[in-house]
Short mmCIF file of C-alpha atoms in Angstrom, two decimals:
data_model
loop_
_atom_site.label_atom_id
_atom_site.label_comp_id
_atom_site.label_asym_id
_atom_site.label_seq_id
_atom_site.Cartn_x
_atom_site.Cartn_y
_atom_site.Cartn_z
CA MET A 1 -143.49 -175.73 -177.25
CA SER A 2 -140.25 -177.18 -178.63
CA ALA A 3 -137.82 -179.01 -176.40
CA ALA A 4 -135.23 -176.24 -176.81
CA SER A 5 -137.64 -173.48 -175.86
CA CYS A 6 -138.98 -175.54 -173.01
CA LEU A 7 -135.54 -176.02 -171.59
CA HIS A 8 -134.76 -172.32 -172.09
CA THR A 9 -137.90 -171.25 -170.27
CA GLU A 10 -137.28 -173.71 -167.46
CA ASP A 11 -133.76 -172.33 -167.04
CA GLN A 12 -135.23 -168.84 -166.65
CA PHE A 13 -137.82 -169.88 -164.05
CA LEU A 14 -135.69 -171.95 -161.68
CA CYS A 15 -135.26 -170.65 -158.15
CA SER A 16 -131.54 -170.48 -157.32
CA VAL A 17 -132.27 -171.59 -153.74
CA CYS A 18 -134.40 -174.73 -154.21
CA LEU A 19 -133.33 -175.27 -157.85
CA ASP A 20 -136.94 -175.92 -158.78
CA VAL A 21 -139.51 -173.97 -160.81
CA PHE A 22 -140.72 -170.85 -158.95
CA THR A 23 -143.58 -171.16 -156.51
CA ASP A 24 -145.12 -167.74 -155.65
CA PRO A 25 -142.16 -165.89 -157.24
CA VAL A 26 -141.09 -162.60 -155.59
CA SER A 27 -138.47 -160.02 -156.58
CA THR A 28 -135.86 -158.47 -154.31
CA PRO A 29 -134.87 -154.78 -154.55
CA CYS A 30 -131.75 -155.87 -156.47
CA GLY A 31 -133.95 -157.42 -159.18
CA HIS A 32 -133.42 -161.15 -158.52
CA ASN A 33 -136.32 -163.58 -158.26
CA PHE A 34 -136.93 -166.37 -155.72
CA CYS A 35 -139.72 -168.51 -154.39
CA LYS A 36 -141.41 -166.57 -151.62
CA THR A 37 -140.89 -169.38 -149.12
CA CYS A 38 -137.23 -169.87 -150.13
CA ILE A 39 -136.17 -166.21 -149.65
CA THR A 40 -138.26 -165.88 -146.48
CA ASP A 41 -136.61 -168.99 -144.95
CA HIS A 42 -133.21 -167.66 -146.04
CA TRP A 43 -133.72 -164.34 -144.30
CA ASP A 44 -135.06 -166.06 -141.18
CA VAL A 45 -131.60 -167.48 -140.54
CA LYS A 46 -129.43 -165.00 -142.44
CA VAL A 47 -128.83 -161.65 -140.78
CA PRO A 48 -128.05 -159.08 -142.18
CA TYR A 49 -130.47 -159.66 -145.04
CA ASP A 50 -128.70 -160.26 -148.34
CA CYS A 51 -129.45 -161.52 -151.81
CA PRO A 52 -128.44 -165.19 -152.27
CA ASN A 53 -127.39 -164.37 -155.85
CA CYS A 54 -125.50 -161.05 -155.80
CA LYS A 55 -124.93 -160.86 -152.02
CA GLU A 56 -126.27 -157.23 -151.85
CA VAL A 57 -127.07 -156.43 -148.21
CA PHE A 58 -130.33 -154.69 -147.21
CA ASN A 59 -130.45 -152.68 -144.00
CA THR A 60 -134.05 -153.66 -143.36
CA LYS A 61 -135.91 -156.74 -144.35
CA PRO A 62 -137.47 -155.95 -147.75
CA GLU A 63 -141.23 -156.21 -148.13
CA LEU A 64 -141.92 -158.92 -150.69
CA LYS A 65 -144.83 -159.13 -153.09
CA VAL A 66 -145.61 -161.82 -155.62
CA ASN A 67 -144.39 -160.92 -159.11
CA THR A 68 -147.58 -161.43 -161.11
CA PHE A 69 -145.80 -161.32 -164.46
CA ILE A 70 -143.39 -164.10 -163.53
CA SER A 71 -146.22 -166.04 -161.89
CA GLU A 72 -148.17 -166.01 -165.13
CA MET A 73 -145.07 -167.08 -167.08
CA VAL A 74 -144.46 -169.87 -164.61
CA ALA A 75 -148.05 -171.05 -164.94
CA GLN A 76 -147.69 -171.12 -168.71
CA PHE A 77 -144.41 -172.99 -168.38
CA ARG A 78 -145.90 -175.56 -166.05
CA GLN A 79 -148.81 -176.16 -168.44
CA SER A 80 -146.44 -176.50 -171.38
CA ALA A 81 -144.07 -178.78 -169.45
CA GLN A 82 -146.98 -180.94 -168.30
CA GLN A 83 -148.19 -181.31 -171.90
CA GLU A 84 -144.67 -182.22 -173.04
CA ALA A 85 -144.25 -184.70 -170.18
CA SER A 86 -147.60 -186.22 -171.07
CA SER A 87 -146.54 -186.68 -174.71
CA SER A 88 -143.16 -188.10 -173.75
CA SER A 89 -144.61 -190.45 -171.11
CA SER A 90 -145.94 -192.69 -173.88
CA GLU A 91 -142.34 -193.19 -175.01
CA GLN A 92 -140.98 -193.79 -171.52
CA GLN A 93 -141.67 -196.72 -169.24
CA VAL A 94 -144.23 -196.37 -166.50
CA SER A 95 -142.80 -197.24 -163.08
CA LYS A 96 -143.68 -200.82 -162.09
CA PRO A 97 -143.77 -202.32 -158.59
CA GLY A 98 -140.20 -202.75 -157.36
CA GLU A 99 -138.86 -200.00 -159.68
CA VAL A 100 -137.88 -196.49 -158.57
CA PRO A 101 -140.46 -193.88 -159.74
CA CYS A 102 -139.70 -190.30 -160.75
CA ASP A 103 -140.23 -187.93 -157.82
CA VAL A 104 -141.26 -185.01 -160.05
CA CYS A 105 -143.89 -186.71 -162.19
CA THR A 106 -147.47 -185.95 -161.18
CA GLY A 107 -150.24 -188.40 -161.92
CA THR A 108 -148.66 -191.34 -163.74
CA LYS A 109 -145.20 -191.93 -162.33
CA LEU A 110 -142.53 -192.77 -164.93
CA LYS A 111 -139.55 -194.98 -164.26
CA ALA A 112 -136.59 -193.03 -162.91
CA LEU A 113 -133.34 -193.15 -164.87
CA LYS A 114 -131.09 -191.52 -162.27
CA SER A 115 -131.11 -190.40 -158.64
CA CYS A 116 -129.38 -187.20 -157.49
CA LEU A 117 -127.49 -187.37 -154.20
CA VAL A 118 -127.61 -183.58 -153.88
CA CYS A 119 -131.30 -183.06 -154.59
CA LEU A 120 -132.19 -186.36 -152.88
CA ALA A 121 -134.64 -187.04 -155.69
CA SER A 122 -135.01 -189.47 -158.59
CA TYR A 123 -135.79 -188.32 -162.15
CA CYS A 124 -137.27 -189.79 -165.32
CA LYS A 125 -135.78 -188.93 -168.70
CA THR A 126 -137.76 -185.68 -169.05
CA HIS A 127 -137.10 -184.33 -165.57
CA LEU A 128 -133.47 -185.38 -165.72
CA GLU A 129 -132.75 -182.93 -168.57
CA PRO A 130 -131.85 -179.96 -166.33
CA HIS A 131 -129.17 -182.04 -164.61
CA LEU A 132 -127.66 -182.84 -167.98
CA THR A 133 -127.79 -179.32 -169.47
CA MET A 134 -127.68 -176.70 -166.71
CA SER A 135 -124.23 -175.77 -165.47
CA GLY A 136 -125.31 -175.52 -161.85
CA LEU A 137 -126.96 -178.93 -161.87
CA LYS A 138 -124.28 -180.69 -163.88
CA ARG A 139 -122.09 -180.65 -160.78
CA HIS A 140 -124.62 -182.76 -158.85
CA GLN A 141 -123.75 -186.41 -158.22
CA LEU A 142 -125.98 -188.75 -160.20
CA MET A 143 -126.27 -192.51 -159.71
CA ASP A 144 -128.49 -195.39 -160.76
CA PRO A 145 -131.97 -194.89 -159.30
CA VAL A 146 -132.45 -195.94 -155.69
CA GLU A 147 -135.27 -195.58 -153.21
CA ASN A 148 -135.13 -193.92 -149.81
CA LEU A 149 -132.49 -191.33 -150.60
CA GLU A 150 -133.21 -189.77 -147.22
CA GLY A 151 -131.57 -192.81 -145.71
CA ARG A 152 -128.28 -191.60 -147.18
CA MET A 153 -128.37 -188.55 -144.96
CA CYS A 154 -126.77 -188.51 -141.52
CA GLU A 155 -129.59 -188.50 -138.99
CA LYS A 156 -127.46 -186.57 -136.53
CA HIS A 157 -125.99 -183.87 -138.78
CA ASP A 158 -128.37 -183.92 -141.78
CA LYS A 159 -125.37 -184.25 -144.12
CA LEU A 160 -124.73 -186.70 -146.94
CA LEU A 161 -123.23 -190.02 -145.82
CA GLU A 162 -120.29 -189.89 -148.20
CA LEU A 163 -117.53 -191.46 -146.06
CA PHE A 164 -116.90 -194.86 -144.47
CA CYS A 165 -115.41 -195.38 -140.99
CA LYS A 166 -113.25 -198.51 -140.91
CA ASN A 167 -113.11 -198.53 -137.12
CA ASP A 168 -116.87 -198.64 -136.59
CA GLN A 169 -117.70 -200.20 -139.98
CA MET A 170 -120.35 -197.62 -140.80
CA CYS A 171 -121.12 -194.82 -143.25
CA VAL A 172 -120.56 -191.32 -141.87
CA CYS A 173 -120.84 -187.71 -143.01
CA MET A 174 -118.17 -185.01 -143.04
CA MET A 175 -119.33 -183.62 -139.68
CA CYS A 176 -119.02 -187.10 -138.13
CA THR A 177 -115.31 -187.15 -139.01
CA ILE A 178 -114.80 -183.90 -137.12
CA LEU A 179 -116.77 -184.95 -134.05
CA ASP A 180 -117.57 -188.59 -133.23
CA HIS A 181 -115.02 -190.21 -135.56
CA LYS A 182 -112.22 -187.66 -135.28
CA THR A 183 -109.41 -190.18 -134.65
CA HIS A 184 -110.85 -193.00 -136.75
CA ASP A 185 -109.66 -194.32 -140.09
CA VAL A 186 -112.19 -192.76 -142.47
CA VAL A 187 -112.11 -193.25 -146.24
CA PRO A 188 -114.37 -192.24 -149.14
CA LEU A 189 -117.36 -194.48 -149.83
CA ARG A 190 -115.78 -195.76 -153.03
CA GLU A 191 -112.64 -196.91 -151.22
CA GLY A 192 -114.70 -198.59 -148.51
CA TYR A 193 -116.89 -200.14 -151.18
CA GLU A 194 -113.91 -201.53 -153.09
CA GLY A 195 -112.45 -203.00 -149.90
CA LYS A 196 -115.70 -204.67 -148.91
CA LYS A 197 -116.19 -205.95 -152.42
CA VAL A 198 -112.80 -207.66 -152.23
CA GLU A 199 -113.81 -209.17 -148.87
CA LEU A 200 -117.06 -210.41 -150.39
CA GLY A 201 -115.12 -211.93 -153.26
CA ASN A 202 -112.88 -213.78 -150.82
CA THR A 203 -115.91 -214.92 -148.83
CA GLU A 204 -117.55 -216.18 -151.99
CA ALA A 205 -114.37 -218.09 -152.94
CA GLU A 206 -114.22 -219.67 -149.47
CA ILE A 207 -117.87 -220.68 -149.64
CA GLN A 208 -117.39 -222.21 -153.07
CA GLN A 209 -114.38 -224.12 -151.76
CA MET A 210 -116.43 -225.41 -148.83
CA ILE A 211 -119.19 -226.46 -151.20
CA GLN A 212 -116.69 -228.28 -153.43
CA LYS A 213 -115.15 -230.11 -150.48
CA ARG A 214 -118.56 -231.22 -149.30
CA ARG A 215 -119.53 -232.36 -152.76
CA LEU A 216 -116.37 -234.46 -152.88
CA LYS A 217 -117.15 -235.82 -149.42
CA LEU A 218 -120.70 -236.53 -150.56
CA GLU A 219 -119.37 -238.50 -153.50
CA GLU A 220 -116.98 -240.34 -151.18
CA PHE A 221 -119.90 -241.40 -148.99
CA LYS A 222 -121.88 -242.59 -151.98
CA GLN A 223 -118.89 -244.60 -153.22
CA SER A 224 -118.44 -246.06 -149.74
CA VAL A 225 -122.05 -247.19 -149.75
CA GLU A 226 -121.61 -248.72 -153.21
CA LEU A 227 -118.46 -250.52 -152.11
CA SER A 228 -120.23 -251.75 -149.01
CA LYS A 229 -123.08 -253.02 -151.15
CA LYS A 230 -120.69 -254.86 -153.47
CA ASN A 231 -118.97 -256.46 -150.50
CA ALA A 232 -122.31 -257.41 -149.02
CA ASP A 233 -123.47 -258.86 -152.34
CA ARG A 234 -120.27 -260.86 -152.64
CA GLU A 235 -120.51 -262.15 -149.11
CA MET A 236 -124.15 -263.06 -149.45
CA ALA A 237 -123.44 -264.88 -152.69
CA GLU A 238 -120.70 -266.86 -150.99
CA GLY A 239 -123.03 -267.67 -148.14
CA VAL A 240 -125.67 -268.90 -150.55
CA GLN A 241 -123.12 -271.05 -152.35
CA VAL A 242 -121.99 -272.63 -149.07
CA PHE A 243 -125.36 -273.21 -147.48
CA SER A 244 -127.34 -274.15 -150.57
CA ALA A 245 -125.69 -277.58 -150.52
CA LEU A 246 -126.58 -278.23 -146.90
CA MET A 247 -129.52 -280.18 -145.63
CA GLU A 248 -132.65 -278.61 -144.20
CA THR A 249 -131.16 -278.63 -140.70
CA VAL A 250 -128.66 -275.88 -141.61
CA GLU A 251 -131.10 -273.52 -143.36
CA ARG A 252 -131.77 -271.63 -140.15
CA ARG A 253 -128.07 -270.82 -139.77
CA LEU A 254 -127.99 -269.52 -143.35
CA ASN A 255 -130.90 -267.19 -142.64
CA ASN A 256 -129.18 -265.92 -139.50
CA LEU A 257 -126.04 -265.27 -141.47
CA MET A 258 -127.93 -263.35 -144.16
CA ASP A 259 -129.72 -261.25 -141.57
CA THR A 260 -126.42 -260.34 -139.92
CA ILE A 261 -124.90 -259.21 -143.21
CA LYS A 262 -127.98 -257.28 -144.24
CA GLU A 263 -128.16 -255.57 -140.88
CA LYS A 264 -124.56 -254.42 -141.21
CA GLN A 265 -125.31 -253.13 -144.68
CA ARG A 266 -128.43 -251.36 -143.45
CA GLU A 267 -126.47 -249.77 -140.63
CA THR A 268 -123.84 -248.62 -143.10
CA GLU A 269 -126.47 -247.18 -145.44
CA LYS A 270 -128.29 -245.55 -142.54
CA GLN A 271 -125.08 -243.94 -141.35
CA ALA A 272 -124.21 -242.77 -144.86
CA GLU A 273 -127.74 -241.49 -145.49
CA GLY A 274 -127.52 -239.39 -142.35
CA PHE A 275 -124.18 -237.93 -143.48
CA ILE A 276 -125.50 -237.39 -147.01
CA LYS A 277 -128.61 -235.57 -145.80
CA GLU A 278 -126.50 -233.45 -143.48
CA LEU A 279 -124.07 -232.62 -146.27
CA GLN A 280 -126.87 -231.82 -148.70
CA LYS A 281 -128.38 -229.49 -146.11
CA GLU A 282 -125.01 -227.77 -145.58
CA ILE A 283 -124.52 -227.44 -149.34
CA SER A 284 -128.01 -225.99 -149.71
CA GLU A 285 -127.38 -223.48 -146.91
CA LEU A 286 -123.96 -222.58 -148.31
CA GLU A 287 -125.37 -222.16 -151.82
CA LYS A 288 -128.09 -219.92 -150.40
CA ARG A 289 -125.48 -217.82 -148.62
CA SER A 290 -123.32 -217.86 -151.76
CA SER A 291 -126.25 -216.46 -153.71
CA GLU A 292 -126.76 -213.72 -151.11
CA VAL A 293 -123.07 -212.82 -151.06
CA LYS A 294 -122.83 -212.90 -154.86
CA LYS A 295 -125.93 -210.74 -155.23
CA LEU A 296 -124.60 -208.19 -152.75
CA SER A 297 -121.10 -208.22 -154.24
CA GLN A 298 -122.48 -207.50 -157.73
CA ASN A 299 -124.38 -204.43 -156.51
CA GLU A 300 -122.69 -201.31 -157.87
CA ASP A 301 -124.37 -199.11 -155.29
CA HIS A 302 -121.62 -198.28 -152.82
CA PHE A 303 -123.96 -197.20 -150.10
CA HIS A 304 -126.31 -200.16 -150.48
CA LEU A 305 -123.46 -202.68 -150.25
CA LEU A 306 -121.82 -201.06 -147.25
CA LYS A 307 -125.09 -200.54 -145.43
CA ASN A 308 -126.41 -204.06 -146.00
CA ILE A 309 -123.22 -206.10 -145.60
CA THR A 310 -123.57 -206.03 -141.81
CA SER A 311 -127.08 -207.42 -142.10
CA LEU A 312 -125.93 -210.30 -144.28
CA ASN A 313 -126.89 -213.56 -142.63
CA ALA A 314 -124.07 -215.12 -140.66
CA ALA A 315 -122.42 -218.14 -142.22
CA PRO A 316 -124.45 -221.25 -141.42
CA PRO A 317 -122.84 -223.61 -138.92
CA THR A 318 -120.89 -226.30 -140.71
CA LYS A 319 -119.20 -229.49 -139.64
CA ASN A 320 -115.56 -230.29 -140.23
CA TRP A 321 -115.89 -233.33 -142.50
CA ASN A 322 -112.16 -234.11 -142.89
CA GLY A 323 -112.19 -237.01 -140.42
CA VAL A 324 -115.69 -238.26 -141.18
CA ARG A 325 -115.83 -241.58 -143.08
CA VAL A 326 -118.39 -244.19 -143.98
CA HIS A 327 -116.47 -247.38 -143.45
CA PRO A 328 -117.85 -250.45 -145.21
CA PRO A 329 -118.30 -253.15 -142.60
CA SER A 330 -115.86 -256.00 -142.57
CA TYR A 331 -117.36 -259.37 -143.37
CA GLU A 332 -114.20 -261.36 -142.86
CA GLY A 333 -115.09 -264.24 -140.60
CA THR A 334 -118.86 -263.85 -140.91
CA VAL A 335 -119.47 -266.89 -143.08
CA VAL A 336 -116.45 -268.62 -141.58
CA ARG A 337 -117.66 -268.45 -138.00
CA ALA A 338 -121.13 -269.63 -138.97
CA VAL A 339 -119.90 -272.66 -140.89
CA LYS A 340 -117.30 -273.56 -138.26
CA GLN A 341 -120.08 -274.77 -135.99
CA LEU A 342 -120.80 -277.43 -138.58
CA GLU A 343 -117.19 -278.37 -139.14
CA GLU A 344 -117.75 -282.10 -138.53
CA THR A 345 -119.87 -282.31 -141.68
CA LEU A 346 -118.39 -279.33 -143.54
CA SER A 347 -114.65 -279.74 -142.99
CA GLU A 348 -113.83 -279.69 -146.68
CA GLN A 349 -116.03 -276.70 -147.37
CA MET A 350 -114.58 -274.93 -144.36
CA LYS A 351 -111.09 -275.46 -145.72
CA LYS A 352 -112.04 -273.76 -148.98
CA LEU A 353 -113.73 -270.88 -147.22
CA PHE A 354 -110.76 -270.19 -144.95
CA GLU A 355 -108.39 -270.25 -147.88
CA ALA A 356 -110.52 -267.65 -149.70
CA GLU A 357 -110.82 -265.46 -146.66
CA LEU A 358 -107.13 -265.63 -145.87
CA LYS A 359 -106.37 -264.46 -149.38
CA ARG A 360 -108.68 -261.48 -148.88
CA VAL A 361 -107.17 -260.35 -145.58
CA GLN A 362 -103.65 -260.93 -146.87
CA GLN A 363 -104.29 -258.07 -149.29
CA TYR A 364 -103.89 -255.75 -146.29
CA GLU A 365 -100.32 -256.86 -145.51
CA VAL A 366 -98.10 -254.23 -143.87
CA ASP A 367 -94.34 -254.16 -143.49
CA LEU A 368 -93.37 -254.22 -139.80
CA THR A 369 -90.13 -253.80 -137.90
CA LEU A 370 -89.62 -254.25 -134.17
CA ASP A 371 -88.88 -251.17 -132.06
CA PRO A 372 -85.68 -251.73 -130.00
CA ASP A 373 -86.56 -248.78 -127.73
CA THR A 374 -89.55 -250.74 -126.42
CA ALA A 375 -87.88 -254.16 -126.04
CA HIS A 376 -87.48 -255.71 -122.58
CA PRO A 377 -83.75 -255.90 -121.61
CA ASN A 378 -83.78 -259.72 -121.93
CA LEU A 379 -84.93 -259.60 -125.57
CA ILE A 380 -82.57 -259.81 -128.52
CA LEU A 381 -83.65 -258.27 -131.84
CA SER A 382 -82.16 -259.06 -135.22
CA ASP A 383 -80.42 -256.30 -137.14
CA ASP A 384 -83.28 -256.06 -139.63
CA GLY A 385 -85.85 -255.77 -136.82
CA LYS A 386 -87.79 -258.82 -138.04
CA GLN A 387 -86.85 -261.37 -135.35
CA VAL A 388 -86.90 -261.46 -131.55
CA HIS A 389 -85.95 -264.11 -128.98
CA HIS A 390 -85.35 -264.26 -125.23
CA ARG A 391 -82.11 -264.89 -123.44
CA ASP A 392 -81.39 -265.25 -119.74
CA VAL A 393 -78.82 -262.43 -119.52
CA ARG A 394 -80.39 -259.04 -118.86
CA ARG A 395 -78.75 -256.26 -120.81
CA ASN A 396 -77.99 -252.84 -119.35
CA LEU A 397 -80.19 -250.60 -121.54
CA PRO A 398 -81.44 -247.02 -121.14
CA LYS A 399 -84.57 -246.89 -118.97
CA ASN A 400 -86.60 -244.88 -121.43
CA PRO A 401 -90.37 -244.56 -120.86
CA GLU A 402 -91.22 -246.63 -123.96
CA ARG A 403 -89.40 -249.75 -122.75
CA PHE A 404 -91.21 -252.64 -121.07
CA SER A 405 -89.48 -253.25 -117.74
CA ASN A 406 -91.14 -256.32 -116.17
CA TYR A 407 -92.67 -258.29 -119.06
CA ILE A 408 -90.70 -259.63 -122.00
CA ILE A 409 -92.59 -257.67 -124.63
CA VAL A 410 -91.63 -255.66 -127.70
CA ILE A 411 -93.93 -253.76 -130.04
CA ALA A 412 -93.50 -252.63 -133.63
CA LYS A 413 -92.35 -249.20 -134.72
CA GLN A 414 -95.41 -248.86 -136.93
CA SER A 415 -98.81 -247.84 -135.55
CA PHE A 416 -102.32 -247.82 -137.04
CA SER A 417 -105.30 -245.62 -136.22
CA SER A 418 -107.65 -246.42 -139.09
CA GLY A 419 -108.34 -248.90 -141.86
CA ARG A 420 -107.24 -252.53 -142.03
CA PHE A 421 -103.86 -254.20 -141.69
CA TYR A 422 -102.46 -257.73 -141.67
CA PHE A 423 -99.14 -259.34 -140.77
CA GLU A 424 -97.79 -262.87 -140.32
CA VAL A 425 -95.45 -264.21 -137.64
CA GLN A 426 -93.58 -267.51 -137.70
CA VAL A 427 -93.95 -269.35 -134.37
CA LYS A 428 -92.46 -272.65 -135.54
CA GLY A 429 -90.39 -274.47 -132.90
CA LYS A 430 -91.72 -272.49 -129.97
CA VAL A 431 -93.55 -273.82 -126.92
CA GLY A 432 -94.64 -270.39 -125.73
CA TRP A 433 -95.45 -267.09 -127.45
CA GLY A 434 -97.88 -264.18 -127.44
CA LEU A 435 -99.17 -262.11 -130.37
CA GLY A 436 -101.72 -259.37 -130.94
CA VAL A 437 -102.01 -255.60 -130.77
CA ALA A 438 -101.76 -253.01 -127.99
CA ARG A 439 -102.95 -249.45 -127.76
CA GLU A 440 -100.51 -246.59 -127.36
CA SER A 441 -101.34 -245.71 -123.74
CA ILE A 442 -100.66 -249.14 -122.24
CA ASN A 443 -98.68 -249.48 -119.01
CA ARG A 444 -95.08 -250.46 -119.77
CA LYS A 445 -93.72 -250.48 -116.25
CA GLY A 446 -94.55 -252.75 -113.33
CA ASP A 447 -97.40 -255.27 -113.44
CA ILE A 448 -99.38 -255.58 -116.66
CA THR A 449 -102.81 -257.14 -117.16
CA LEU A 450 -103.21 -258.51 -120.68
CA THR A 451 -106.90 -257.77 -121.28
CA PRO A 452 -108.78 -255.56 -123.75
CA GLN A 453 -109.82 -253.32 -120.87
CA LYS A 454 -106.12 -252.61 -120.26
CA GLY A 455 -105.39 -252.08 -123.94
CA PHE A 456 -104.17 -255.55 -125.01
CA TRP A 457 -105.88 -257.85 -127.55
CA THR A 458 -103.74 -260.98 -127.62
CA ILE A 459 -103.61 -264.75 -127.80
CA TRP A 460 -100.82 -266.91 -126.44
CA LEU A 461 -99.41 -270.39 -126.26
CA ARG A 462 -97.76 -271.74 -123.16
CA ASN A 463 -96.86 -275.14 -121.81
CA GLU A 464 -96.57 -276.41 -125.41
CA ASN A 465 -100.28 -276.96 -126.08
CA GLU A 466 -102.22 -274.52 -123.90
CA TYR A 467 -103.71 -271.93 -126.27
CA ARG A 468 -105.76 -269.06 -124.89
CA ALA A 469 -107.36 -265.84 -126.06
CA LEU A 470 -106.81 -263.24 -123.37
CA ALA A 471 -110.33 -261.83 -123.42
CA ASP A 472 -112.25 -260.98 -120.28
CA PRO A 473 -112.80 -263.69 -119.15
CA PRO A 474 -110.05 -265.63 -121.00
CA VAL A 475 -111.12 -268.14 -123.66
CA ASP A 476 -109.37 -271.49 -123.93
CA LEU A 477 -108.77 -272.43 -127.56
CA SER A 478 -108.96 -275.92 -128.97
CA LEU A 479 -106.85 -276.23 -132.12
CA GLN A 480 -106.69 -279.26 -134.34
CA SER A 481 -103.00 -278.67 -134.96
CA ASP A 482 -100.22 -276.43 -133.70
CA PRO A 483 -99.81 -273.45 -136.03
CA GLU A 484 -96.35 -272.71 -137.37
CA LYS A 485 -97.28 -269.35 -138.80
CA VAL A 486 -99.95 -267.05 -137.35
CA GLY A 487 -101.69 -264.34 -139.35
CA VAL A 488 -103.06 -261.29 -137.54
CA PHE A 489 -105.77 -259.15 -139.19
CA VAL A 490 -107.25 -255.91 -137.78
CA ASP A 491 -110.18 -253.85 -139.06
CA TYR A 492 -109.92 -250.70 -136.95
CA GLU A 493 -113.34 -249.19 -137.69
CA GLU A 494 -115.15 -252.53 -137.50
CA GLY A 495 -113.51 -253.29 -134.14
CA LEU A 496 -112.36 -256.70 -135.40
CA LEU A 497 -109.14 -258.60 -134.62
CA SER A 498 -108.71 -262.11 -136.07
CA PHE A 499 -105.91 -264.67 -135.73
CA TYR A 500 -105.34 -267.32 -138.42
CA ASP A 501 -103.38 -270.54 -138.72
CA VAL A 502 -101.83 -269.61 -142.08
CA ASP A 503 -100.70 -273.07 -143.20
CA ALA A 504 -103.97 -274.75 -142.21
CA ALA A 505 -106.01 -271.80 -143.54
CA ALA A 506 -108.02 -271.91 -140.30
CA LEU A 507 -109.40 -269.28 -137.98
CA ILE A 508 -107.90 -269.44 -134.50
CA TYR A 509 -109.91 -266.73 -132.73
CA SER A 510 -111.58 -263.35 -133.33
CA PHE A 511 -112.06 -260.40 -131.00
CA THR A 512 -115.24 -258.67 -132.18
CA GLY A 513 -116.97 -255.46 -131.12
CA CYS A 514 -113.69 -253.94 -129.99
CA SER A 515 -113.54 -250.22 -129.27
CA PHE A 516 -110.34 -248.94 -130.87
CA THR A 517 -109.84 -245.27 -130.03
CA GLU A 518 -106.04 -244.91 -129.99
CA LYS A 519 -103.10 -245.89 -132.13
CA LEU A 520 -102.60 -249.65 -132.25
CA TYR A 521 -99.14 -251.26 -132.21
CA PRO A 522 -98.48 -254.90 -133.20
CA TYR A 523 -97.48 -256.80 -130.04
CA PHE A 524 -94.88 -259.60 -129.72
CA CYS A 525 -93.94 -261.74 -126.75
CA PRO A 526 -91.44 -264.61 -127.39
CA TYR A 527 -91.77 -265.91 -123.78
CA PRO A 528 -88.76 -267.17 -121.78
CA ASN A 529 -86.44 -269.58 -123.60
CA GLU A 530 -87.12 -272.33 -121.04
CA ARG A 531 -83.42 -273.33 -120.91
CA GLY A 532 -83.26 -273.55 -124.64
CA LYS A 533 -86.58 -275.32 -125.07
CA ASN A 534 -88.21 -272.11 -126.33
CA SER A 535 -85.16 -270.45 -127.87
CA ALA A 536 -86.63 -270.21 -131.39
CA PRO A 537 -87.35 -266.60 -132.38
CA LEU A 538 -90.59 -264.99 -133.37
CA ILE A 539 -90.12 -263.98 -137.00
CA ILE A 540 -92.14 -261.37 -138.90
CA SER A 541 -92.57 -263.11 -142.25
CA PRO A 542 -93.62 -261.76 -145.63
CA VAL A 543 -96.92 -263.07 -146.94
CA ARG A 544 -96.60 -265.89 -149.47
CA HIS A 545 -99.35 -265.22 -151.97
CA THR A 546 -100.74 -268.19 -153.87
CA GLU A 547 -103.03 -268.32 -156.90
#
């Protein structure tokens, strides 16, 4: 049978109720033919009894008998159609696992080309022909083949889920909009699909941005580790150079020094490795979610996207990495403090080491100016904010909360909450002074205790030659000479604060293991002028760099 005749015959033997080839065809008194079950079911719910085609009404329910002639023609058609389907199946693809099979094919199931949302069935090329040629079937809505078409029907109203409720974020049928979703914002599936697709696109862009930020942070951590390693290598090389010339008695100190440096490096690497692993895990999770979002966003099936978007895995928990850093440990003072214990035999070498270290910390010089709003009323500041000295006359100044009321202290305008910084102060001609840093929350009124526990990390000179580091307990300092210029270096993350005699290139004292958690302000105390004996000012001096 030719394709044309086959299609013509099929058109003749389609039941107008089920739109399929007749099964047990019967004829009504008006001459129209239907499947026996189709017309019987129609009349079970339709009273008075009428013809579904011409609408002729019958006073009594007609007695129906199978039309043997049409039955024989149908049987011949089915045999011919089966033979044609068998011959065409060799040209079409057989349905494979994961592919949608044709619902009409018997025996070997061919791969479906389209699914019909009206018939709720999927068709291969052969069985799709009626939908492409018959006027009644051309109006049906076809789409790419999908499984479980029944899932597109409203379970409550048995109607097609062809609308989307924005309020409840779910697919609904036309009856739902009249009943349960009457006052809701309901749009066609396509409109809901387009809106969700835009949301998925934005989500994908956000995820990609998060991945990029974490990749940059990952690279930052790796660079921090590399920088730390370079610093460690440099410091170890310097230590080897210093201690290699010493006698056997100092080898133990060299080994201790090396172990300290290596331990710091290991701690830095361990910290970075933990961050790196965590970042890699976040990137992996984000890439996995990105793949899921991208796959769903590329799906052209409106229903599938809208139905499955709510089941999309929630975004994996991620850390805010903006403030996370791997800070290379500071080695300033490591070799210096070790060699200082041997200063009687290593004085010349110590001099060279201090000079080198001072040059390194001087690279972190900052420009400071004194804050007049914090200065005690007996302090006089220069116009440029670089000098301060004490005088006996107390000025009448506003009693603002920043001002020190009982102790002759002033702090800088600038504050520091990360990194490293260095500044130098001229103390020449003074018999009393105090320098250091203070945290932001220090007490500025009434009695003040100058200890790290109270937020002060300072050293001072009083009574001309009494130097002390105000630790807890205080540490008396023995200096070979009186410094005329003091350098102050802070490594915030390392918790290190060191004081240097700039001209002698010597370390005065270091606070180590400090816990800096607030802003730090450079601290200055010129001490009373002692009737002119201590009238010289404290002067913030620029660093004089030497080759």
